[in-house]
Structures are given as C-alpha cells and as structure tokens.
Amino acid sequence: MHVQVERLTRAFGRVHALAGVSLSVGAGEIVGLIGPNGAGKSTLLACIAGVDAPDEGRVLVDGAEANASARRQALFYMPDGIAPWRDQRASWVLDFGAEYYGANEGWRAELGPALGLDAFVNRRIGDLSKGQRKRVLLAFALLAPRAVTLVDEPFDGLDPRQARAFGAVVRARAMAGRAFLLSIHAMADAARLCDRHVLLHEGRVVGDGSLDALRARLSLPATAGLEEVFLALT
C-alpha cells in the first residue's frame, strides 16, 4: 500500500500548523517525521488519519483520493498522551485488541516479551507509568492489521533498551511489508530506526530523504548526524 499526501494546509487562527505539506510512505518503509515541538508533526498525523480535517490538500491511498472513513480502514493512528480504558487491566486491553483485530497469534508470545509487558500486564492502565502505558498502546497498535501505522512520539517515555526493543519489532513488521509513519522528537532514535526522514520546520517540509541522501544534498561529512542535518536546513 502507498499513501501520498499532497499540499496539506491547516491553520488555527493566524497560526499555520501546516503550510502545503507533501510526502509519501510505501509498503515496507519506516518514515520519520522529524522536527521540534510546534513543527506540525502531530497535526499532520491527525490530518492524514482523518481525525482532523485540513483546510486544503488531499490524502491518496494507492493513487486514489481517500475520505476519512476509507483512511481509517487502511491506517491505524495512535496519538500521543492518551490513556484509554483506564480502569481495565493491561492484559484485558491487549486481549481485546487481539480478539477485535483477529490477531490469531495474540500478543503474549511476541509483543509481551519484546516490550517487557509481563512485569505489569495485570495492572490497571490508570495505574501505569507513562512509559508502561506507552508500551501497552504500542503493542495494541502493532496488533491492528493495517497496512500503514501512524504513531505520534512512540519513544516518549521509553528508556534506551525499551526503545531498541520497539524498534526491532517495527523493523520485523516492515520487512513483512507494513509501513510506518512515526512522529519523532528524539533525533537519535529516528536516525537509528527510520529508512527515510521528513524534516518539518514551522509547518513546512524542509527535507525528505535518507540520512545519507540528506548529507549529500548539504555536502555534509559522513559523520554528520540527523541533528546537524536539521540545523543546516533550518
């Protein structure tokens, strides 16, 4: 599946959160939306998912313009900072997700051990720490059998070991053909995981490509990191 975004614009009063953003993500790709707070990353994901409506622009799925309902059938979107089912145990949430999405293998064999869920899976969602809750919701997102997964700040609240474990699961899914569009604030995490980076600054795309391609465009040395690339572009 291929998702293409064309010239999305979204304004809140006089503030343009998005100003003509275009990008694409295809099967097997892990694409990072990179930029500081306020760059437009969360607004962009919400508009792509159909949760928010852009003022201008369109979203295409496999070359055809898709309305919000059609996008929800093709995409799974996980916003940042949510805490659904606060009174339910984490195991109930994940069992519900596995049953609802028909995930025959469930989550206990792979996602539980990979994301370290076993230590707290019997606790209520409302009693979990930020990082624990994030890992439960990441597992839920991975259970959803959608061709493209959108996640806002997947690494927020995760320690380095947990971040690497999540990245390994995402890479395995991508190798099987699933696409990921991840909004990432921490550039070290993005550089380690993503195949391609879409750099946002004040609602505009200032760069799009692999880290090597972006370095070459800017004539930066091979040792230059993603942060140096972003600073050079802004």
Coordinates of N, CA and C in Angstrom, one line a residue:
M1 N 0.8 -1.2 0.0 CA 0.0 0.0 0.0 C 0.9 1.2 0.0
H2 N 0.4 2.3 -0.7 CA 1.1 3.5 -0.8 C 0.2 4.7 -0.4
V3 N 0.7 5.5 0.5 CA -0.1 6.6 1.0 C 0.7 7.9 0.5
Q4 N -0.1 8.8 -0.1 CA 0.5 10.0 -0.6 C -0.2 11.2 0.0
V5 N 0.5 12.2 0.5 CA -0.1 13.4 1.0 C 0.3 14.6 0.1
E6 N -0.7 15.3 -0.4 CA -0.5 16.4 -1.3 C -0.9 17.7 -0.8
R7 N 0.0 18.6 -0.5 CA -0.2 20.0 -0.2 C -1.2 20.3 0.9
L8 N -1.0 19.5 2.0 CA -1.9 19.7 3.2 C -1.6 21.0 3.9
T9 N -2.7 21.8 4.1 CA -2.6 23.0 4.8 C -3.6 23.0 6.0
R10 N -3.2 23.5 7.2 CA -4.1 23.5 8.3 C -3.7 24.7 9.2
A11 N -4.7 25.6 9.4 CA -4.4 26.8 10.1 C -5.3 26.8 11.4
F12 N -4.8 27.4 12.5 CA -5.6 27.6 13.7 C -5.5 29.1 13.9
G13 N -6.6 29.8 13.5 CA -6.5 31.2 13.5 C -5.4 31.7 12.6
R14 N -4.5 32.5 13.1 CA -3.4 33.1 12.3 C -2.2 32.2 12.2
V15 N -2.3 31.1 13.0 CA -1.1 30.2 13.0 C -1.3 29.1 12.0
H16 N -0.4 28.9 11.1 CA -0.4 27.8 10.1 C 0.4 26.7 10.6
A17 N -0.3 25.7 11.2 CA 0.4 24.5 11.7 C 1.0 23.7 10.5
L18 N 0.3 23.7 9.4 CA 0.8 23.0 8.2 C 0.7 24.0 7.0
A19 N 1.7 24.1 6.2 CA 1.7 25.0 5.1 C 2.1 24.3 3.8
G20 N 1.2 23.5 3.2 CA 1.5 22.9 1.9 C 2.4 21.7 2.0
V21 N 2.1 20.8 3.0 CA 3.0 19.6 3.2 C 2.6 18.5 2.3
S22 N 3.7 18.0 1.6 CA 3.5 16.8 0.8 C 4.6 15.8 1.2
L23 N 4.1 14.5 1.2 CA 5.0 13.4 1.5 C 4.4 12.1 1.0
S24 N 5.2 11.0 1.1 CA 4.6 9.7 0.8 C 5.2 8.7 1.7
V25 N 4.5 7.5 1.9 CA 5.1 6.4 2.6 C 4.6 5.1 1.9
G26 N 5.5 4.2 1.6 CA 5.1 3.0 0.9 C 5.3 1.7 1.7
A27 N 4.9 0.6 1.2 CA 5.0 -0.7 1.8 C 6.4 -1.0 2.2
G28 N 6.6 -1.4 3.5 CA 7.9 -1.8 4.0 C 8.8 -0.6 4.4
E29 N 8.3 0.6 4.3 CA 9.1 1.8 4.7 C 8.9 2.2 6.2
I30 N 9.9 2.6 6.8 CA 9.8 3.3 8.1 C 10.2 4.7 7.9
V31 N 9.2 5.6 8.0 CA 9.5 7.0 7.7 C 9.3 7.8 9.0
G32 N 10.3 8.7 9.3 CA 10.2 9.5 10.5 C 9.8 10.9 10.1
L33 N 8.8 11.4 10.9 CA 8.5 12.9 10.8 C 9.4 13.5 11.9
I34 N 10.3 14.4 11.5 CA 11.3 14.9 12.4 C 11.1 16.4 12.5
G35 N 11.2 16.9 13.8 CA 11.1 18.3 14.0 C 10.8 18.6 15.5
P36 N 11.1 19.8 15.9 CA 10.9 20.2 17.3 C 9.4 20.3 17.6
N37 N 9.1 20.5 18.8 CA 7.7 20.8 19.2 C 7.2 22.0 18.5
G38 N 5.9 21.9 18.0 CA 5.4 23.0 17.2 C 5.7 23.0 15.7
A39 N 6.4 22.0 15.3 CA 6.7 21.9 13.8 C 5.5 21.5 13.0
G40 N 4.5 20.9 13.6 CA 3.3 20.5 12.8 C 3.2 19.0 12.7
K41 N 4.0 18.2 13.4 CA 4.0 16.7 13.3 C 2.7 16.1 13.7
S42 N 2.2 16.5 14.9 CA 1.0 15.9 15.4 C -0.2 16.3 14.6
T43 N -0.3 17.5 14.1 CA -1.3 18.0 13.3 C -1.3 17.2 12.0
L44 N -0.2 17.0 11.4 CA -0.1 16.3 10.2 C -0.6 14.9 10.3
L45 N -0.2 14.2 11.3 CA -0.7 12.8 11.5 C -2.2 12.7 11.7
A46 N -2.7 13.7 12.5 CA -4.2 13.7 12.7 C -4.9 14.0 11.4
C47 N -4.4 14.8 10.5 CA -5.0 15.1 9.2 C -4.9 13.9 8.3
I48 N -3.8 13.2 8.3 CA -3.6 12.0 7.4 C -4.6 11.0 7.9
A49 N -4.7 10.8 9.2 CA -5.6 9.7 9.7 C -7.1 10.0 9.5
G50 N -7.4 11.3 9.3 CA -8.8 11.7 9.1 C -9.5 12.1 10.4
V51 N -8.7 12.3 11.5 CA -9.2 12.7 12.8 C -9.4 14.2 12.7
D52 N -8.5 14.9 12.0 CA -8.7 16.4 11.8 C -8.8 16.6 10.3
A53 N -9.5 17.7 9.9 CA -9.7 18.0 8.5 C -8.7 19.1 8.1
P54 N -8.0 18.9 7.1 CA -7.1 20.0 6.6 C -7.9 21.1 5.9
D55 N -7.4 22.3 5.8 CA -8.1 23.4 5.1 C -7.9 23.2 3.6
E56 N -6.8 22.6 3.2 CA -6.5 22.4 1.8 C -5.7 21.1 1.7
G57 N -5.7 20.6 0.5 CA -4.8 19.4 0.2 C -5.7 18.1 0.3
R58 N -5.0 17.0 0.0 CA -5.7 15.7 -0.1 C -4.7 14.6 0.3
V59 N -5.3 13.4 0.7 CA -4.6 12.2 1.0 C -5.1 11.1 0.0
L60 N -4.1 10.5 -0.6 CA -4.4 9.4 -1.5 C -3.9 8.1 -1.0
V61 N -4.7 7.0 -1.2 CA -4.3 5.7 -0.8 C -4.2 4.9 -2.1
D62 N -3.1 4.3 -2.4 CA -2.9 3.6 -3.7 C -3.4 4.4 -4.9
G63 N -3.1 5.7 -4.9 CA -3.3 6.5 -6.0 C -4.7 7.1 -6.1
A64 N -5.6 6.7 -5.2 CA -7.0 7.2 -5.2 C -7.2 8.1 -4.0
E65 N -7.9 9.2 -4.2 CA -8.2 10.1 -3.1 C -9.1 9.4 -2.1
A66 N -8.8 9.4 -0.8 CA -9.5 8.6 0.2 C -10.1 9.6 1.2
N67 N -11.4 9.4 1.5 CA -12.0 10.2 2.5 C -11.6 9.7 3.9
A68 N -12.1 10.3 4.9 CA -11.6 10.0 6.3 C -12.0 8.5 6.6
S69 N -13.2 8.1 6.2 CA -13.7 6.8 6.5 C -12.8 5.7 5.9
A70 N -12.5 5.9 4.6 CA -11.6 5.0 3.9 C -10.2 4.9 4.5
R71 N -9.7 6.1 4.9 CA -8.4 6.1 5.5 C -8.4 5.2 6.8
R72 N -9.4 5.3 7.6 CA -9.5 4.6 8.8 C -9.4 3.1 8.6
Q73 N -9.9 2.6 7.4 CA -9.8 1.2 7.1 C -8.4 0.8 6.7
A74 N -7.6 1.7 6.2 CA -6.3 1.4 5.7 C -5.2 1.7 6.7
L75 N -5.4 2.7 7.6 CA -4.4 3.2 8.5 C -4.8 2.9 10.0
F76 N -3.8 2.8 10.8 CA -4.0 2.8 12.3 C -3.2 4.0 12.8
Y77 N -3.9 4.8 13.6 CA -3.3 6.0 14.2 C -3.3 6.0 15.7
M78 N -2.1 6.2 16.3 CA -2.1 6.2 17.7 C -1.5 7.6 18.1
P79 N -2.4 8.5 18.7 CA -1.9 9.8 19.1 C -1.0 9.7 20.4
D80 N -0.4 10.7 20.7 CA 0.5 10.8 21.9 C -0.4 11.2 23.1
G81 N 0.0 10.7 24.3 CA -0.5 11.2 25.5 C -2.0 10.8 25.8
I82 N -2.4 9.6 25.3 CA -3.7 9.1 25.6 C -3.7 8.0 26.6
A83 N -4.8 7.8 27.3 CA -4.9 6.8 28.4 C -6.3 6.2 28.3
P84 N -6.6 5.4 27.3 CA -7.9 4.8 27.2 C -8.1 3.6 28.1
W85 N -9.3 3.3 28.5 CA -9.6 2.1 29.3 C -8.8 2.2 30.6
R86 N -8.9 3.3 31.3 CA -8.1 3.5 32.5 C -8.4 2.5 33.6
D87 N -9.6 2.0 33.7 CA -10.0 1.1 34.8 C -9.8 -0.4 34.4
Q88 N -9.3 -0.6 33.2 CA -9.1 -2.0 32.8 C -7.6 -2.4 32.9
R89 N -7.4 -3.7 33.2 CA -6.0 -4.2 33.2 C -5.4 -4.2 31.8
A90 N -4.1 -4.0 31.8 CA -3.4 -4.0 30.5 C -3.6 -5.3 29.8
S91 N -3.7 -6.4 30.4 CA -3.9 -7.7 29.8 C -5.3 -7.7 29.1
W92 N -6.3 -7.1 29.7 CA -7.6 -7.0 29.1 C -7.6 -6.2 27.8
V93 N -6.9 -5.1 27.9 CA -6.8 -4.2 26.7 C -6.2 -4.9 25.5
L94 N -5.1 -5.7 25.8 CA -4.4 -6.3 24.7 C -5.2 -7.6 24.2
D95 N -5.8 -8.3 25.1 CA -6.7 -9.4 24.7 C -7.8 -8.9 23.9
F96 N -8.4 -7.8 24.3 CA -9.5 -7.2 23.5 C -9.0 -6.8 22.1
G97 N -7.8 -6.2 22.0 CA -7.3 -5.8 20.7 C -7.0 -7.0 19.8
A98 N -6.5 -8.1 20.4 CA -6.2 -9.3 19.7 C -7.5 -9.9 19.1
E99 N -8.5 -9.9 20.0 CA -9.8 -10.5 19.5 C -10.4 -9.6 18.5
Y100 N -10.5 -8.3 18.7 CA -11.1 -7.4 17.8 C -10.5 -7.4 16.5
Y101 N -9.2 -7.4 16.4 CA -8.5 -7.4 15.1 C -8.2 -8.8 14.5
G102 N -8.6 -9.8 15.2 CA -8.4 -11.2 14.7 C -6.9 -11.5 14.6
A103 N -6.2 -11.0 15.6 CA -4.7 -11.3 15.6 C -4.5 -12.7 16.3
N104 N -4.5 -13.7 15.4 CA -4.5 -15.1 15.9 C -3.4 -15.4 16.8
E105 N -2.3 -14.8 16.6 CA -1.1 -15.2 17.5 C -1.1 -14.3 18.8
G106 N -2.1 -13.5 18.9 CA -2.2 -12.7 20.1 C -1.0 -11.8 20.3
W107 N -0.7 -11.5 21.6 CA 0.4 -10.6 21.9 C 1.3 -11.3 22.9
R108 N 0.9 -12.3 23.6 CA 1.7 -12.9 24.7 C 3.0 -13.5 24.2
A109 N 3.0 -14.1 23.0 CA 4.2 -14.9 22.6 C 5.3 -13.9 22.1
E110 N 5.0 -12.8 21.4 CA 6.0 -12.0 20.8 C 6.0 -10.6 21.5
L111 N 4.9 -9.9 21.5 CA 4.9 -8.5 21.9 C 5.1 -8.4 23.4
G112 N 4.6 -9.3 24.2 CA 4.7 -9.2 25.6 C 6.2 -9.3 26.1
P113 N 6.9 -10.3 25.6 CA 8.3 -10.4 26.0 C 9.2 -9.3 25.3
A114 N 8.9 -9.0 24.1 CA 9.7 -8.0 23.3 C 9.6 -6.6 24.0
L115 N 8.4 -6.2 24.5 CA 8.2 -4.9 25.0 C 8.2 -4.9 26.5
G116 N 8.6 -6.0 27.1 CA 8.7 -6.1 28.6 C 7.4 -5.9 29.3
L117 N 6.3 -6.4 28.8 CA 4.9 -6.1 29.4 C 4.6 -7.1 30.5
D118 N 5.3 -8.2 30.6 CA 4.9 -9.2 31.6 C 5.0 -8.7 33.1
A119 N 5.8 -7.7 33.3 CA 6.0 -7.3 34.7 C 4.8 -6.5 35.2
F120 N 4.0 -5.9 34.3 CA 2.9 -5.0 34.8 C 1.6 -5.3 34.0
V121 N 1.5 -6.4 33.3 CA 0.4 -6.6 32.4 C -0.9 -6.8 33.2
N122 N -0.8 -7.1 34.5 CA -2.0 -7.4 35.3 C -2.5 -6.1 36.1
R123 N -1.8 -5.0 35.8 CA -2.2 -3.7 36.5 C -3.1 -2.9 35.6
R124 N -3.9 -2.0 36.3 CA -4.8 -1.2 35.6 C -4.0 -0.1 34.8
I125 N -4.6 0.2 33.6 CA -4.0 1.2 32.7 C -3.8 2.5 33.5
G126 N -4.8 2.9 34.3 CA -4.7 4.2 35.0 C -3.6 4.2 36.1
D127 N -3.1 3.0 36.5 CA -2.0 2.9 37.5 C -0.6 2.8 36.9
L128 N -0.5 2.7 35.6 CA 0.8 2.5 35.0 C 1.5 3.8 34.8
S129 N 2.8 3.7 34.8 CA 3.6 4.9 34.5 C 3.5 5.3 33.0
K130 N 4.0 6.4 32.7 CA 3.9 6.9 31.3 C 4.5 5.9 30.3
G131 N 5.7 5.5 30.6 CA 6.4 4.5 29.8 C 5.7 3.2 29.7
Q132 N 5.2 2.7 30.8 CA 4.5 1.4 30.8 C 3.2 1.5 29.9
R133 N 2.5 2.6 30.1 CA 1.2 2.8 29.3 C 1.6 2.9 27.8
K134 N 2.7 3.6 27.5 CA 3.1 3.7 26.1 C 3.4 2.4 25.5
R135 N 4.0 1.5 26.2 CA 4.4 0.2 25.7 C 3.1 -0.6 25.4
V136 N 2.1 -0.5 26.3 CA 0.9 -1.3 26.1 C 0.2 -0.8 24.8
L137 N 0.2 0.6 24.6 CA -0.5 1.1 23.5 C 0.3 0.8 22.2
L138 N 1.6 0.8 22.3 CA 2.4 0.4 21.1 C 2.1 -1.0 20.7
A139 N 1.9 -1.9 21.7 CA 1.6 -3.3 21.4 C 0.2 -3.3 20.7
F140 N -0.7 -2.6 21.3 CA -2.1 -2.5 20.7 C -2.0 -2.1 19.2
A141 N -1.2 -1.0 19.0 CA -1.1 -0.6 17.6 C -0.6 -1.6 16.7
L142 N 0.4 -2.4 17.2 CA 1.0 -3.4 16.3 C 0.1 -4.6 16.1
L143 N -0.9 -4.8 17.0 CA -1.9 -5.8 16.8 C -2.9 -5.5 15.6
A144 N -3.1 -4.2 15.4 CA -4.1 -3.8 14.4 C -3.5 -4.2 13.0
P145 N -4.3 -5.0 12.2 CA -3.8 -5.4 10.9 C -4.0 -4.4 9.8
R146 N -3.4 -3.2 10.0 CA -3.5 -2.2 9.0 C -2.2 -2.1 8.2
A147 N -2.3 -1.7 6.9 CA -1.1 -1.7 6.1 C -0.1 -0.5 6.4
V148 N -0.7 0.5 7.0 CA 0.1 1.7 7.4 C -0.2 2.0 8.9
T149 N 0.8 2.2 9.7 CA 0.7 2.6 11.1 C 1.3 3.9 11.3
L150 N 0.5 4.8 11.9 CA 0.9 6.2 12.3 C 1.0 6.3 13.8
V151 N 2.1 6.6 14.3 CA 2.3 6.7 15.7 C 3.0 8.1 16.1
D152 N 2.4 8.8 17.0 CA 2.9 10.1 17.4 C 3.8 9.9 18.6
E153 N 5.0 10.2 18.5 CA 6.1 10.1 19.6 C 6.1 8.7 20.2
P154 N 6.4 7.7 19.5 CA 6.5 6.3 20.0 C 7.5 6.1 21.1
F155 N 8.6 6.9 21.1 CA 9.7 6.7 22.0 C 9.5 7.5 23.3
D156 N 8.5 8.4 23.4 CA 8.3 9.2 24.6 C 8.0 8.4 25.8
G157 N 8.8 8.4 26.8 CA 8.6 7.6 28.0 C 9.4 6.3 28.0
L158 N 10.0 5.9 26.9 CA 10.8 4.7 26.8 C 12.2 4.9 27.2
D159 N 12.8 4.0 27.9 CA 14.3 4.1 28.1 C 15.0 3.5 26.9
P160 N 16.3 3.6 26.8 CA 17.0 3.2 25.6 C 16.8 1.7 25.2
R161 N 16.8 0.8 26.2 CA 16.6 -0.6 26.0 C 15.2 -0.8 25.4
Q162 N 14.2 -0.2 26.0 CA 12.8 -0.4 25.5 C 12.7 0.2 24.1
A163 N 13.3 1.3 23.8 CA 13.2 2.0 22.5 C 13.8 1.0 21.5
R164 N 14.9 0.4 21.8 CA 15.5 -0.5 20.8 C 14.7 -1.8 20.6
A165 N 14.0 -2.2 21.7 CA 13.1 -3.4 21.6 C 12.0 -3.1 20.7
F166 N 11.4 -1.9 20.9 CA 10.3 -1.5 20.0 C 10.7 -1.4 18.6
G167 N 11.9 -0.8 18.4 CA 12.4 -0.6 17.0 C 12.6 -1.9 16.3
A168 N 13.1 -3.0 17.1 CA 13.3 -4.3 16.5 C 12.0 -4.9 16.0
V169 N 10.9 -4.7 16.8 CA 9.6 -5.2 16.4 C 9.1 -4.5 15.1
V170 N 9.2 -3.2 15.1 CA 8.8 -2.4 14.0 C 9.6 -2.8 12.7
R171 N 10.9 -3.0 12.8 CA 11.7 -3.4 11.7 C 11.2 -4.8 11.2
A172 N 10.9 -5.7 12.1 CA 10.4 -7.0 11.6 C 9.1 -6.9 10.9
R173 N 8.2 -6.0 11.4 CA 6.9 -5.8 10.7 C 7.1 -5.1 9.3
A174 N 8.0 -4.2 9.3 CA 8.3 -3.5 8.0 C 8.9 -4.5 7.0
M175 N 9.7 -5.4 7.4 CA 10.3 -6.4 6.5 C 9.2 -7.3 5.9
A176 N 8.1 -7.4 6.6 CA 6.9 -8.2 6.1 C 6.0 -7.3 5.3
G177 N 6.3 -6.1 5.1 CA 5.6 -5.2 4.2 C 4.7 -4.1 4.8
R178 N 4.7 -4.0 6.1 CA 4.0 -3.0 6.8 C 4.7 -1.7 6.7
A179 N 4.0 -0.6 6.6 CA 4.6 0.8 6.5 C 4.3 1.5 7.8
F180 N 5.3 2.3 8.2 CA 5.2 3.1 9.4 C 5.5 4.6 9.1
L181 N 4.7 5.4 9.7 CA 5.0 6.9 9.7 C 5.0 7.3 11.1
L182 N 6.2 7.7 11.7 CA 6.4 7.9 13.1 C 6.8 9.3 13.3
S183 N 6.1 10.0 14.2 CA 6.5 11.4 14.6 C 7.5 11.2 15.7
I184 N 8.7 11.8 15.5 CA 9.8 11.5 16.5 C 10.5 12.8 16.8
H185 N 10.5 13.1 18.1 CA 11.2 14.3 18.5 C 12.7 14.0 18.8
A186 N 13.0 12.8 19.3 CA 14.4 12.5 19.6 C 15.1 12.0 18.3
M187 N 16.1 12.8 17.8 CA 16.7 12.6 16.5 C 17.6 11.3 16.5
A188 N 18.1 11.0 17.7 CA 19.0 9.8 17.8 C 18.1 8.5 17.5
D189 N 16.9 8.5 18.1 CA 16.0 7.4 17.9 C 15.6 7.3 16.4
A190 N 15.3 8.5 15.8 CA 14.9 8.5 14.4 C 16.0 8.0 13.5
A191 N 17.3 8.5 13.7 CA 18.4 8.1 12.9 C 18.7 6.6 12.9
R192 N 18.5 6.0 14.1 CA 18.7 4.6 14.3 C 17.7 3.7 13.6
L193 N 16.4 4.2 13.6 CA 15.3 3.3 13.1 C 14.8 3.6 11.7
C194 N 14.7 4.8 11.3 CA 14.0 5.2 10.1 C 14.8 5.0 8.8
D195 N 14.1 4.6 7.8 CA 14.7 4.5 6.5 C 14.8 5.8 5.8
R196 N 13.8 6.7 6.1 CA 13.7 8.0 5.4 C 13.2 9.0 6.5
H197 N 13.6 10.2 6.3 CA 13.2 11.3 7.2 C 12.6 12.4 6.5
V198 N 11.4 12.8 7.0 CA 10.7 14.0 6.5 C 10.9 15.1 7.6
L199 N 11.7 16.1 7.3 CA 12.0 17.1 8.3 C 11.0 18.3 8.2
L200 N 10.4 18.6 9.3 CA 9.4 19.7 9.3 C 9.9 20.8 10.1
H201 N 9.6 22.0 9.6 CA 10.0 23.2 10.3 C 9.0 24.3 10.1
E202 N 8.3 24.7 11.2 CA 7.2 25.7 11.1 C 6.2 25.4 10.0
G203 N 5.8 24.1 10.0 CA 4.7 23.6 9.2 C 5.1 23.3 7.7
R204 N 6.4 23.3 7.4 CA 6.8 23.1 6.1 C 7.8 22.0 6.0
V205 N 7.8 21.2 4.9 CA 8.9 20.2 4.7 C 10.1 20.9 4.2
V206 N 11.2 20.7 5.0 CA 12.5 21.3 4.6 C 13.5 20.3 4.1
G207 N 13.1 19.0 4.3 CA 14.0 17.9 3.8 C 13.3 16.6 3.8
D208 N 13.6 15.8 2.8 CA 12.9 14.5 2.7 C 13.9 13.5 2.0
G209 N 14.3 12.5 2.8 CA 15.3 11.5 2.2 C 16.0 10.7 3.3
S210 N 16.8 9.8 2.9 CA 17.6 9.0 3.9 C 18.6 9.9 4.5
L211 N 19.2 9.5 5.6 CA 20.2 10.4 6.2 C 21.4 10.6 5.2
D212 N 21.8 9.5 4.5 CA 22.9 9.7 3.6 C 22.5 10.6 2.5
A213 N 21.3 10.6 2.0 CA 20.9 11.5 0.9 C 20.9 12.9 1.3
L214 N 20.4 13.1 2.6 CA 20.3 14.5 3.1 C 21.7 15.0 3.3
R215 N 22.6 14.2 3.8 CA 24.0 14.6 4.0 C 24.6 15.1 2.6
A216 N 24.4 14.2 1.6 CA 24.9 14.5 0.3 C 24.4 15.8 -0.2
R217 N 23.1 16.0 -0.1 CA 22.4 17.2 -0.5 C 23.1 18.5 0.0
L218 N 23.5 18.4 1.3 CA 24.0 19.5 2.0 C 25.6 19.5 2.0
S219 N 26.2 18.5 1.4 CA 27.6 18.4 1.3 C 28.2 18.3 2.7
L220 N 27.5 17.6 3.6 CA 28.0 17.4 5.0 C 28.8 16.1 5.0
P221 N 29.7 15.9 6.0 CA 30.5 14.7 6.1 C 29.7 13.5 6.5
A222 N 30.2 12.3 6.3 CA 29.5 11.1 6.6 C 29.3 11.0 8.1
T223 N 30.0 11.7 8.9 CA 29.9 11.7 10.4 C 28.8 12.6 10.9
A224 N 28.2 13.4 10.0 CA 27.1 14.4 10.4 C 25.9 13.6 10.8
G225 N 25.3 13.9 12.0 CA 24.1 13.3 12.4 C 22.9 14.0 11.9
L226 N 21.7 13.4 12.3 CA 20.4 14.0 11.8 C 20.2 15.4 12.4
E227 N 20.7 15.6 13.6 CA 20.5 16.9 14.2 C 21.3 18.0 13.4
E228 N 22.5 17.6 13.0 CA 23.3 18.6 12.2 C 22.6 18.8 10.9
V229 N 22.0 17.8 10.3 CA 21.3 18.0 9.0 C 20.1 18.9 9.2
F230 N 19.4 18.7 10.3 CA 18.2 19.5 10.5 C 18.6 21.0 10.8
L231 N 19.7 21.2 11.5 CA 20.1 22.6 11.8 C 20.6 23.2 10.5
A232 N 21.2 22.5 9.6 CA 21.7 23.1 8.4 C 20.6 23.5 7.5
L233 N 19.4 22.8 7.6 CA 18.3 23.0 6.7 C 17.4 24.1 7.3
T234 N 17.6 24.5 8.6 CA 16.7 25.5 9.2 C 17.5 26.7 9.7

